[in-house]
């Protein structure tokens, strides 16, 4: 039997080892990826796997876009409040707690938003850790 022709069924989930982005993180020889490169690659993997939860990321991105367009500062708590009651999104964020931070980080890397301050989150599960306050960038305002 030819072992080369047999392949394990795909789960549809993208793994870090399967992404070119992870493999191309550092172009110099013998240099480990930076923390920023590892963060960006991890956020990319979370966003690419969005289809696992019925495109909950699309709903989160639409909510984020609405907050950006409002021109008002916001934090992750405002996004969570706006999404409250959406069972698909809540299930996705429960299974993958980094989904919302990955989407916010992606918007920041694209230059759509910028941090302007820090706020204490209202959710006890955050252990009184910090949340960034975001606003639309001037570049985003010009594009709208």
CSV table of C-alpha atoms in Angstrom, one decimal:
chain,number,residue,atom,x,y,z
A,1,UNK,CA,0.0,0.0,0.0
A,2,UNK,CA,1.3,3.4,-0.9
A,3,UNK,CA,1.6,5.5,2.3
A,4,UNK,CA,2.2,8.7,0.3
A,5,UNK,CA,-1.3,8.7,-1.1
A,6,UNK,CA,-3.0,8.4,2.3
A,7,UNK,CA,-3.6,11.6,4.1
A,8,UNK,CA,-5.3,12.2,7.5
A,9,UNK,CA,-8.6,13.9,7.1
A,10,UNK,CA,-8.4,17.7,7.6
A,11,UNK,CA,-10.2,19.1,10.6
A,12,UNK,CA,-10.5,22.4,8.8
A,13,UNK,CA,-8.4,24.0,11.6
A,14,UNK,CA,-5.3,25.9,10.6
A,15,UNK,CA,-2.3,25.1,12.8
A,16,UNK,CA,0.7,27.3,13.4
A,17,UNK,CA,3.0,24.8,11.6
A,18,UNK,CA,0.7,25.1,8.5
A,19,UNK,CA,1.0,28.8,8.0
A,20,UNK,CA,3.5,30.4,5.9
A,21,UNK,CA,3.4,33.5,8.0
A,22,UNK,CA,4.9,31.6,11.0
A,23,UNK,CA,7.5,30.0,8.8
A,24,UNK,CA,8.5,33.4,7.3
A,25,UNK,CA,8.6,35.3,10.6
A,26,UNK,CA,12.3,35.9,10.6
A,27,UNK,CA,14.3,36.2,7.4
A,28,UNK,CA,17.8,36.4,9.0
A,29,UNK,CA,19.7,33.2,9.7
A,30,UNK,CA,19.9,32.0,13.3
A,31,UNK,CA,17.6,34.7,14.6
A,32,UNK,CA,14.6,33.8,16.7
A,33,UNK,CA,11.3,35.4,15.9
A,34,UNK,CA,10.6,38.6,17.9
A,35,UNK,CA,7.8,38.8,20.4
A,36,UNK,CA,5.9,41.0,18.0
A,37,UNK,CA,6.3,38.5,15.2
A,38,UNK,CA,5.0,35.7,17.4
A,39,UNK,CA,2.1,37.8,18.6
A,40,UNK,CA,1.1,38.8,15.0
A,41,UNK,CA,1.4,35.2,13.8
A,42,UNK,CA,-0.8,33.9,16.7
A,43,UNK,CA,-3.4,36.6,16.0
A,44,UNK,CA,-3.3,35.7,12.3
A,45,UNK,CA,-4.0,32.0,13.2
A,46,UNK,CA,-6.9,33.0,15.4
A,47,UNK,CA,-8.5,35.1,12.7
A,48,UNK,CA,-8.0,32.5,10.0
A,49,UNK,CA,-9.7,29.9,12.1
A,50,UNK,CA,-12.8,32.1,12.2
A,51,UNK,CA,-14.9,29.6,10.1
A,52,UNK,CA,-14.8,27.1,13.0
A,53,UNK,CA,-17.4,29.3,14.8
A,54,UNK,CA,-19.7,30.2,12.0
A,55,UNK,CA,-17.9,33.4,11.2
A,56,UNK,CA,-18.3,35.0,14.6
A,57,UNK,CA,-15.3,37.1,13.7
A,58,UNK,CA,-17.3,38.8,11.0
A,59,UNK,CA,-19.9,39.9,13.6
A,60,UNK,CA,-17.2,41.1,15.9
A,61,UNK,CA,-15.5,43.0,13.1
A,62,UNK,CA,-18.8,44.6,12.1
A,63,UNK,CA,-19.3,45.7,15.7
A,64,UNK,CA,-15.8,47.1,15.9
A,65,UNK,CA,-16.3,48.9,12.6
A,66,UNK,CA,-19.4,50.5,14.0
A,67,UNK,CA,-17.5,51.7,17.1
A,68,UNK,CA,-14.7,53.1,14.9
A,69,UNK,CA,-17.2,55.0,12.7
A,70,UNK,CA,-18.8,56.5,15.7
A,71,UNK,CA,-15.6,58.4,16.4
A,72,UNK,CA,-16.0,57.8,20.2
A,73,UNK,CA,-13.2,56.1,22.2
A,74,UNK,CA,-14.0,52.5,23.2
A,75,UNK,CA,-12.5,49.5,25.0
A,76,UNK,CA,-13.0,45.8,24.6
A,77,UNK,CA,-15.7,46.0,27.2
A,78,UNK,CA,-17.8,48.2,24.9
A,79,UNK,CA,-17.4,45.6,22.1
A,80,UNK,CA,-18.4,42.8,24.5
A,81,UNK,CA,-21.4,44.8,25.7
A,82,UNK,CA,-22.6,45.3,22.1
A,83,UNK,CA,-22.2,41.6,21.4
A,84,UNK,CA,-24.0,40.4,24.6
A,85,UNK,CA,-26.8,38.0,23.8
A,86,UNK,CA,-25.3,36.8,20.5
A,87,UNK,CA,-24.9,33.1,21.3
A,88,UNK,CA,-22.6,32.3,18.3
A,89,UNK,CA,-20.2,35.1,19.2
A,90,UNK,CA,-20.4,34.3,23.0
A,91,UNK,CA,-19.7,30.6,22.3
A,92,UNK,CA,-16.8,31.5,20.0
A,93,UNK,CA,-15.2,33.9,22.5
A,94,UNK,CA,-15.6,31.3,25.3
A,95,UNK,CA,-13.9,28.6,23.2
A,96,UNK,CA,-11.2,31.0,21.9
A,97,UNK,CA,-10.7,33.8,24.4
A,98,UNK,CA,-8.1,35.5,22.2
A,99,UNK,CA,-10.6,36.0,19.3
A,100,UNK,CA,-11.6,39.6,20.3
A,101,UNK,CA,-8.0,40.7,21.2
A,102,UNK,CA,-6.8,39.3,17.9
A,103,UNK,CA,-9.4,41.2,15.9
A,104,UNK,CA,-8.6,44.4,17.8
A,105,UNK,CA,-4.9,43.9,17.3
A,106,UNK,CA,-5.5,43.3,13.6
A,107,UNK,CA,-7.4,46.6,13.4
A,108,UNK,CA,-4.5,48.3,15.2
A,109,UNK,CA,-1.9,46.8,12.8
A,110,UNK,CA,-3.9,48.0,9.8
A,111,UNK,CA,-3.8,51.5,11.2
A,112,UNK,CA,-7.6,51.7,11.8
A,113,UNK,CA,-7.3,52.4,15.5
A,114,UNK,CA,-4.8,53.6,18.0
A,115,UNK,CA,-4.5,53.2,21.8
A,116,UNK,CA,-5.2,56.5,23.7
A,117,UNK,CA,-5.4,55.3,27.3
A,118,UNK,CA,-6.0,52.5,29.8
A,119,UNK,CA,-9.1,51.6,31.7
A,120,UNK,CA,-9.8,49.1,34.5
A,121,UNK,CA,-12.1,46.4,33.0
A,122,UNK,CA,-15.5,45.8,34.5
A,123,UNK,CA,-15.4,42.0,34.1
A,124,UNK,CA,-14.1,40.1,37.2
A,125,UNK,CA,-12.5,37.5,35.0
A,126,UNK,CA,-10.0,40.2,33.9
A,127,UNK,CA,-8.6,40.2,37.4
A,128,UNK,CA,-8.5,44.0,37.4
A,129,UNK,CA,-5.9,43.9,34.6
A,130,UNK,CA,-5.7,46.7,32.1
A,131,UNK,CA,-7.7,47.3,29.0
A,132,UNK,CA,-6.6,49.7,26.4
A,133,UNK,CA,-8.9,52.6,25.3
A,134,UNK,CA,-9.0,52.8,21.5
A,135,UNK,CA,-10.0,55.5,19.0
A,136,UNK,CA,-10.2,55.7,15.2
A,137,UNK,CA,-7.0,57.0,13.7
A,138,UNK,CA,-6.9,60.2,11.7
A,139,UNK,CA,-6.0,58.1,8.7
A,140,UNK,CA,-9.2,56.1,9.2
A,141,UNK,CA,-11.2,59.3,9.5
A,142,UNK,CA,-9.9,60.5,6.2
A,143,UNK,CA,-10.7,57.1,4.5
A,144,UNK,CA,-14.3,57.2,5.7
